[in-house]
Coordinates of C-alpha atoms (C1' of nucleotides) in Angstrom, one line a residue:
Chain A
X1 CA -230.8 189.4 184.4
X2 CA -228.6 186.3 185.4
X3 CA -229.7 183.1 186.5
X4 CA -226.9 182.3 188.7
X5 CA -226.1 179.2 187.5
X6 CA -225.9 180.6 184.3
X7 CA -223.5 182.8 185.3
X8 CA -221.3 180.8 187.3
X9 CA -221.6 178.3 184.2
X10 CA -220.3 180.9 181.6
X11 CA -217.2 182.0 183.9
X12 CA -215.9 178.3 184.3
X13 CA -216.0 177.4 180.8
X14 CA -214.4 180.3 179.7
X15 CA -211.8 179.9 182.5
X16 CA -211.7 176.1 181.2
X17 CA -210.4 178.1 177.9
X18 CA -208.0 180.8 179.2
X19 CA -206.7 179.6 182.7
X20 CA -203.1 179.9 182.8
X21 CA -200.9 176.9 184.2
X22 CA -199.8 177.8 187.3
X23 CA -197.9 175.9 190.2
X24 CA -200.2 176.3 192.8
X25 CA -202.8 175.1 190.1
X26 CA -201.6 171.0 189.9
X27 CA -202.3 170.6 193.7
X28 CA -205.0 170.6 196.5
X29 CA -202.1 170.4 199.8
X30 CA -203.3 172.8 201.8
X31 CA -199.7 173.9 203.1
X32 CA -199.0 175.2 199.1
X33 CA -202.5 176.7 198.5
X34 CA -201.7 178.6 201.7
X35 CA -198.2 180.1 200.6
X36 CA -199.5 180.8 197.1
X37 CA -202.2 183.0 198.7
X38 CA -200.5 184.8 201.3
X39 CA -197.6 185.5 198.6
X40 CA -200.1 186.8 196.2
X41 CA -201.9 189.2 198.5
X42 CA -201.6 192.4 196.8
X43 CA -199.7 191.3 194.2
X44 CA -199.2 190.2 190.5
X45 CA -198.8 186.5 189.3
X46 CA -195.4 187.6 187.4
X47 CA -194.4 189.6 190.7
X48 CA -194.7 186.5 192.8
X49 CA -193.8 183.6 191.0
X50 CA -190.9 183.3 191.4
X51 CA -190.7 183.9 195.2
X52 CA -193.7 180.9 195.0
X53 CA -191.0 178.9 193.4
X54 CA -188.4 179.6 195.4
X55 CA -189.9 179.6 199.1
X56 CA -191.5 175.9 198.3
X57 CA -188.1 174.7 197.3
X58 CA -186.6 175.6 200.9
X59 CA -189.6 174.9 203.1
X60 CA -191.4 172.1 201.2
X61 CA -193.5 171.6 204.6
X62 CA -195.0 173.2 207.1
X63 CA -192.6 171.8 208.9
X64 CA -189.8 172.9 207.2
X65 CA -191.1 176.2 207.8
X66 CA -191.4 175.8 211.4
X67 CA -188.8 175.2 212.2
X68 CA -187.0 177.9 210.5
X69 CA -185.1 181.3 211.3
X70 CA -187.6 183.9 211.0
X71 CA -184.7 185.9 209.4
X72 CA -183.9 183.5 206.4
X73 CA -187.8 183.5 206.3
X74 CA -187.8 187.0 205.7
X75 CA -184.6 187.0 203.7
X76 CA -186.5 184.8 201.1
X77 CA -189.4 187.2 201.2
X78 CA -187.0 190.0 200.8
X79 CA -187.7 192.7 197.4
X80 CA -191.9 191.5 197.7
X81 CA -193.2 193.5 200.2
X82 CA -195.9 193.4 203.3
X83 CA -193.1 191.5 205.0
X84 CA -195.5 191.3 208.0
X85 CA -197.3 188.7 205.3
X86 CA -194.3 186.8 205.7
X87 CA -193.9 187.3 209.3
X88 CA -197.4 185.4 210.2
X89 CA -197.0 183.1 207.7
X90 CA -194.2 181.7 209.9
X91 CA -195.8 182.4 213.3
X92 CA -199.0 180.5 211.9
X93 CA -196.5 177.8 210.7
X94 CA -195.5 177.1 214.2
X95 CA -199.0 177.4 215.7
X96 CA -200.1 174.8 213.3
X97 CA -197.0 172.6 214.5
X98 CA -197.4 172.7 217.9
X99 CA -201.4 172.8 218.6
X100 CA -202.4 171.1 215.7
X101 CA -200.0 168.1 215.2
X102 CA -199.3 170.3 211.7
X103 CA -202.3 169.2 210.4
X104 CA -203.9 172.8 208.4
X105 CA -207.5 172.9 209.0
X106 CA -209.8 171.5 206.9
X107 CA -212.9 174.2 207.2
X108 CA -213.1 177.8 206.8
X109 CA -214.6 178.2 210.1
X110 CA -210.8 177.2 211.8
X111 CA -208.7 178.6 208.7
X112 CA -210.0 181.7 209.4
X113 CA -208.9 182.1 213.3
X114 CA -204.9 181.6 211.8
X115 CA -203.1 184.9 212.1
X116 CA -202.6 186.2 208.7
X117 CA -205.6 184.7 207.3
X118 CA -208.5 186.9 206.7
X119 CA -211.7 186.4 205.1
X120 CA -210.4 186.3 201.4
X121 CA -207.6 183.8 202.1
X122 CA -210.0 181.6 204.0
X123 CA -212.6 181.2 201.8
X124 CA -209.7 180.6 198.9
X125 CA -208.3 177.6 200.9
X126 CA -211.5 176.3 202.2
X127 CA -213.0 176.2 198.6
X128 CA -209.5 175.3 196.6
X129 CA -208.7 172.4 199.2
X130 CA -212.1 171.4 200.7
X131 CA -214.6 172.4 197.9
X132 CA -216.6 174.6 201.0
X133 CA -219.4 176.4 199.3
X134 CA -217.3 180.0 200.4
X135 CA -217.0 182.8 197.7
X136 CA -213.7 184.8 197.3
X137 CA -214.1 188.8 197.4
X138 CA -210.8 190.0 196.2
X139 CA -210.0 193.1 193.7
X140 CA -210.5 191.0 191.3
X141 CA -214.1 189.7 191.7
X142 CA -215.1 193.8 192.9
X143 CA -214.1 194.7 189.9
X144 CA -215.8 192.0 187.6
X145 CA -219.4 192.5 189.4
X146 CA -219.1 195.9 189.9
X147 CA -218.8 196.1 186.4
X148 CA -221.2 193.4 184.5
X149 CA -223.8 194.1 187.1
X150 CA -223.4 198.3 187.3
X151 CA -222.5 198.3 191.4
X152 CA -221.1 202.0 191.8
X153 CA -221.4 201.5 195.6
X154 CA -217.6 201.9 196.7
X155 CA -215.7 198.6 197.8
X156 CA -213.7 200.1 200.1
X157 CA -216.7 200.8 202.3
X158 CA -218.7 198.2 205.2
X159 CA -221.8 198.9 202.9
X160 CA -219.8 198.1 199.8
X161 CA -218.1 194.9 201.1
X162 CA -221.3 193.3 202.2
X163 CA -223.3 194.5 199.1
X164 CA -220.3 192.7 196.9
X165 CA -220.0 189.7 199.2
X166 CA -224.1 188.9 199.5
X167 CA -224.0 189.4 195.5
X168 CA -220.2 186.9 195.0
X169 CA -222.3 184.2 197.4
X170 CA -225.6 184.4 195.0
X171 CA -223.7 183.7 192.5
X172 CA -221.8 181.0 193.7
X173 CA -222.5 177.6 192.3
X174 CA -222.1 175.8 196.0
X175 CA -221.6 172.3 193.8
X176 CA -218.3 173.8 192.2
X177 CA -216.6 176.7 194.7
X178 CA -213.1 175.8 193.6
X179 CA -214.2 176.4 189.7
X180 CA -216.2 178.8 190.5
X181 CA -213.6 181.1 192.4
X182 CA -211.0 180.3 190.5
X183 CA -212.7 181.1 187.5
X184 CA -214.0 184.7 189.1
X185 CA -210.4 185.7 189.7
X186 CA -209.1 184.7 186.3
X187 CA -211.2 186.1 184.6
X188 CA -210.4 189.6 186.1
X189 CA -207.0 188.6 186.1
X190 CA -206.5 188.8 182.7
X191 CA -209.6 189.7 180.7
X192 CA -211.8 192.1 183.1
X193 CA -208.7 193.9 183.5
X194 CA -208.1 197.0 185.6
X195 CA -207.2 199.1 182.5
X196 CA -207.9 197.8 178.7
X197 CA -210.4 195.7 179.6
X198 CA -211.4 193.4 176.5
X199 CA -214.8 194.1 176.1
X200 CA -214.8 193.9 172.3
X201 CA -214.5 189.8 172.9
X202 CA -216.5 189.5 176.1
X203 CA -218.2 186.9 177.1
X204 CA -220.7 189.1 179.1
X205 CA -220.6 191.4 176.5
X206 CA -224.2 192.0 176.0
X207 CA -225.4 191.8 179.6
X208 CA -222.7 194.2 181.3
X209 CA -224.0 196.8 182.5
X210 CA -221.0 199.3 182.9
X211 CA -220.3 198.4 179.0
X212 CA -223.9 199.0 178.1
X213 CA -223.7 202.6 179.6
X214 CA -220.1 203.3 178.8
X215 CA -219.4 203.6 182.3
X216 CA -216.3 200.7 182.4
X217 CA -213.5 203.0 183.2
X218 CA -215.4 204.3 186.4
X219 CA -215.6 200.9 187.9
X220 CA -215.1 199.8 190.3
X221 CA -215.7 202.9 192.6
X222 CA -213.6 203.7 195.6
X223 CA -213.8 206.2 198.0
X224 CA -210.2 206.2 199.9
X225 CA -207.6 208.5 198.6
X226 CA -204.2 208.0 200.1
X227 CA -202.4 210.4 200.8
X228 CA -198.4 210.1 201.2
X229 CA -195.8 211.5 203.8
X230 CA -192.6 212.6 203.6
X231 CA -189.6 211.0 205.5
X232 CA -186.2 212.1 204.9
X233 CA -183.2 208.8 206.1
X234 CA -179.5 209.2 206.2
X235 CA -177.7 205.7 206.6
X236 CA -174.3 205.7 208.2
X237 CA -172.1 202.9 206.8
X238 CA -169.8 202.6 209.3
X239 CA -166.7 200.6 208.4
X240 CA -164.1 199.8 211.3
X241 CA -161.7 197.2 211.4
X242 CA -163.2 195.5 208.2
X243 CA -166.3 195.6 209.8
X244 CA -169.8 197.4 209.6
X245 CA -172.5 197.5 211.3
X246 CA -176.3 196.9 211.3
X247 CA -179.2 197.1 213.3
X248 CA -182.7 195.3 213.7
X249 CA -185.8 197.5 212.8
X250 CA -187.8 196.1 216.0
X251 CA -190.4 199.1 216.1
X252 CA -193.8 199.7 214.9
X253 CA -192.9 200.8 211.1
X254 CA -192.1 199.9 208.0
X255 CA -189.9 197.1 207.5
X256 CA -190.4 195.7 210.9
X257 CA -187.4 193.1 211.6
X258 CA -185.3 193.6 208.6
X259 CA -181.9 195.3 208.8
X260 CA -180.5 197.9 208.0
X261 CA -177.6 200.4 208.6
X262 CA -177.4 203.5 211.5
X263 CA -180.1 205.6 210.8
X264 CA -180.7 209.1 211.5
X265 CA -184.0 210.2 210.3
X266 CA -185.3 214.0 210.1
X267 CA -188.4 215.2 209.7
X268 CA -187.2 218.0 207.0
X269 CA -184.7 217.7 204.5
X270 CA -181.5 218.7 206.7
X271 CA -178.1 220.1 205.1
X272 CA -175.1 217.9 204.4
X273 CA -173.9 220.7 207.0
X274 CA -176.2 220.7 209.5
X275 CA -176.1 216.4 209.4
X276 CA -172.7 216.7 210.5
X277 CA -173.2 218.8 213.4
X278 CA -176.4 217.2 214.7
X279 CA -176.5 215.6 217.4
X280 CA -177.8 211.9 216.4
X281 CA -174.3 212.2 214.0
X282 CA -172.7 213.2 217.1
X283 CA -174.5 210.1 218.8
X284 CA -173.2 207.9 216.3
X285 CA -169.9 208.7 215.6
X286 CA -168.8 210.7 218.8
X287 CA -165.4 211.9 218.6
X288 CA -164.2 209.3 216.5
X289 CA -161.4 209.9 213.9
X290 CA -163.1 209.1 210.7
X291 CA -163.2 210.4 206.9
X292 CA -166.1 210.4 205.0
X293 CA -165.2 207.9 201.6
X294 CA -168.4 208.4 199.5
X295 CA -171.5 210.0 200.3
X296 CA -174.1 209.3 198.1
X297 CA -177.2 211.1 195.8
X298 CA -180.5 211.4 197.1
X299 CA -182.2 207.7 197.2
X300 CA -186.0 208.4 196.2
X301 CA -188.3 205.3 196.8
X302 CA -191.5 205.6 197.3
X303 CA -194.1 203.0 199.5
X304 CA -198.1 203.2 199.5
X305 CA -198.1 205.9 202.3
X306 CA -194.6 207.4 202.4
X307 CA -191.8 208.9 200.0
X308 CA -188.8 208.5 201.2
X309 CA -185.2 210.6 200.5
X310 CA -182.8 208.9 201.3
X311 CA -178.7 209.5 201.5
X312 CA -176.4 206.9 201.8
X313 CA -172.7 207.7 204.0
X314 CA -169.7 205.2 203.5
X315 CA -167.7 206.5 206.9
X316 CA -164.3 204.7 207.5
X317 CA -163.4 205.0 211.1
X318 CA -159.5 204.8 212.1
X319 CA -159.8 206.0 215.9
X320 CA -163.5 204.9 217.4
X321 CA -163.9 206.9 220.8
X322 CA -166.9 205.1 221.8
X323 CA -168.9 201.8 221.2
X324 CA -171.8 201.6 219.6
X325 CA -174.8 200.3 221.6
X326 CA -175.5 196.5 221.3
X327 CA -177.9 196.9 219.5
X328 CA -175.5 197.3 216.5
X329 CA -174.2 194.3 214.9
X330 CA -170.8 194.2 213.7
X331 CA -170.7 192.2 210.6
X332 CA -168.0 191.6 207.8
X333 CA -168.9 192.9 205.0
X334 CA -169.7 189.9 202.8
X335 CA -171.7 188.3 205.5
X336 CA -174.4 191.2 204.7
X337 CA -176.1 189.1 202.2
X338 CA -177.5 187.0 204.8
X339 CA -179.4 189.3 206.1
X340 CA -183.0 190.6 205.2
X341 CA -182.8 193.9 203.9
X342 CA -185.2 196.5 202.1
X343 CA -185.2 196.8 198.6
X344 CA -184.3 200.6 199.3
X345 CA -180.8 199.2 200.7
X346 CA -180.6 196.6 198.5
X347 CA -180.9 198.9 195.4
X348 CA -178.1 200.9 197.3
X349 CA -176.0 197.4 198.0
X350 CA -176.3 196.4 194.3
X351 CA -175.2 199.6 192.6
X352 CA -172.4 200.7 195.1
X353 CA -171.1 196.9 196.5
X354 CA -171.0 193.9 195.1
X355 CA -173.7 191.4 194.2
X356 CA -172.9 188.8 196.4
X357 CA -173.8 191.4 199.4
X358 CA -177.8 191.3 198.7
Chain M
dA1 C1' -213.5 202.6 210.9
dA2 C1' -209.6 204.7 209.3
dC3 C1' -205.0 203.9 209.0
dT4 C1' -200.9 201.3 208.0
dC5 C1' -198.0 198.0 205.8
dG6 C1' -194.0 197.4 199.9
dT7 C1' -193.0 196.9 195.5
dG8 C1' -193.0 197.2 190.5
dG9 C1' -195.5 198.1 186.2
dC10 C1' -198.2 200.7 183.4
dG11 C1' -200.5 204.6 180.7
Chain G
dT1 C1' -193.5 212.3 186.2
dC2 C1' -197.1 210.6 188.7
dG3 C1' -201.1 208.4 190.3
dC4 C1' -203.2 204.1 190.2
dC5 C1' -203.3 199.6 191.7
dA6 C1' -202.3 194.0 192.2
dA7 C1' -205.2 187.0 194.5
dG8 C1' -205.7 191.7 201.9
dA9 C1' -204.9 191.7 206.8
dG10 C1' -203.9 193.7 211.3
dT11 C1' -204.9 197.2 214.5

DNA sequence: AACTCGTGGCG
DNA sequence: TCGCCAAGAGT
């Protein structure tokens, strides 16, 4: 069907034709290939370009990035997502600081060990950086071979992944693996698309399988369905003496170590009635003298594996009985801004306060 | 090996 | 409106 050099031939010069010019396209420093990757993990080129921009401005080195707060890390990750991408990223900074004199590793072999890094990243920064004869397996490349070469096995499987990876390293010309990959992932980028697919002016046009037997739309296969859960969140925005407080999420969940307001979370949708009287409200606000200034609509926002509802509480307290627990930070109010937040609250932040709080 | 972790855009 | 899903990785 394919020679593979034939194939790997035909995807660079098309991608010589119809690359875009991106940032992290005009250099080989390991340190940007490395943020570009991380920051596009699950994510679109217009979704994270800007945040590209934006985190190699402030942390133009590794050791920039080292020797940063991980909470103005996380603030510049804020509104993107996977925030535990972001996380590693600045654990693996320091690792790379301390045990390796900040030197990134030149070979997949040692890429590959960094926290964070798994086997797509690696073989993206081993072959962009070090031209090492790895091949790239992202959505991107499943979806381009699973088409022009008729694979309905399901990527989301052990069988699939190895059948895909075993067919992405055939096809690999080992003298180019930067070209190569780059080329792969463009080309599903934007012509092998998810949906609308230009098949009309394909390059493969004639050999593709899935086109040949009217099957594009099927592929690629996956088995996994997710299914979603329902999580119902009341914030308490707690104002006393011209402050408010916020609290670390520290636990195993969503968001981990961004901020946030008091919450009181049920596992039903409770009454504005029954919230009052509950005892987490109790917990919170004790026999305080307060008045409630705004409460608001019901939030939705919705991850990959929860839907949350969400109501917000703007609480002015005149008389506090009791203290909150440390863990609650009194801030002022414009200082709020400073802190990483999700885009749930920000959304709330930027339509009820002002701007210069997000 | 399944499950978890965000967000925004699109048909 | 809703499900899909986009340059995946950790547990």
């Amino acid at each position: 069907m394919f020679y593979q050099l034939d194939f790997s031939a035909e995807v660079i010069a098309w991608y010589r034709e119809n690359k875009r010019n991106l940032p992290w396209r005009n250099t080989k420093i390991p340190y940007f290939i490395w943020i570009s990757e991380i920051i596009l993990q699950q994510t679109r080129v217009e979704q994270g370009l800007a945040y590209y921009e934006r985190f190699v401005e402030r942390f133009p080195t590794i050791e920039n990035l080292a020797a940063a707060n991980e909470d103005e890390v996380l603030k510049l990750w804020q509104g993107l997502g996977y925030y535990s991408r972001a996380r590693n990223l600045h654990f693996t900074a320091k690792t790379i600081c301390k045990n390796l004199n900040g030197k990134f590793p030149n070979n997949y072999a040692e890429i590959r060990k960094l926290k964070g890094i798994g086997d797509y990243t690696a073989a993206a920064i081993a072959s962009f950086c070090f031209n090492q004869p790895h091949p790239v397996v992202d959505g991107n490349v499943y979806r381009v071979l699973s088409r022009v070469f008729g694979i309905t096995t399901p990527i989301d499987t052990a069988k699939g992944k190895k059948e895909f990876y075993a067919l992405a390293h055939e096809l690999l010309d080992s003298q180019k693996p930067a070209w190569h990959n780059q080329a792969m992932m463009e080309f599903g980028a934007i012509h092998c698309t998810p949906k609308n697919p230009a098949c009309a002016s394909c390059i493969f046009k004639s050999k593709c399988i899935a086109f040949n037997k009217k099957i594009v739309k099927k592929l690629p296969v996956k088995a996994g369905k997710t299914k979603q859960r329902n999580r119902y969140f009341d914030y308490l925005i707690i104002k006393q003496n011209g402050n408010i407080f916020i609290k670390k999420r520290t636990e195993k969940d969503i968001w981990k170590n961004l901020y946030e307001f008091p919450l009181i979370e049920n596992k039903k949708q409770m009454s504005e009635n029954n919230l009052i009287k509950s005892k987490k409200w109790n917990e919170l606000l004790g026999k305080s003298r307060y008045h409630i200034v705004k409460k608001s609509s019901i939030y939705k926002h919705v991850l990959s594996h929860q839907k949350l509802f969400t109501r917000f509480w703007e609480i002015e307290v005149s008389k506090p009985h009791k203290k909150l627990p440390d863990s609650f930070i009194p801030i002022r109010e414009q200082a709020l801004g400073k802190y990483p937040v999700s885009q749930l609250i920000a959304n709330y932040l930027e339509k009820n306060l002002c701007k210069q709080n997000i």
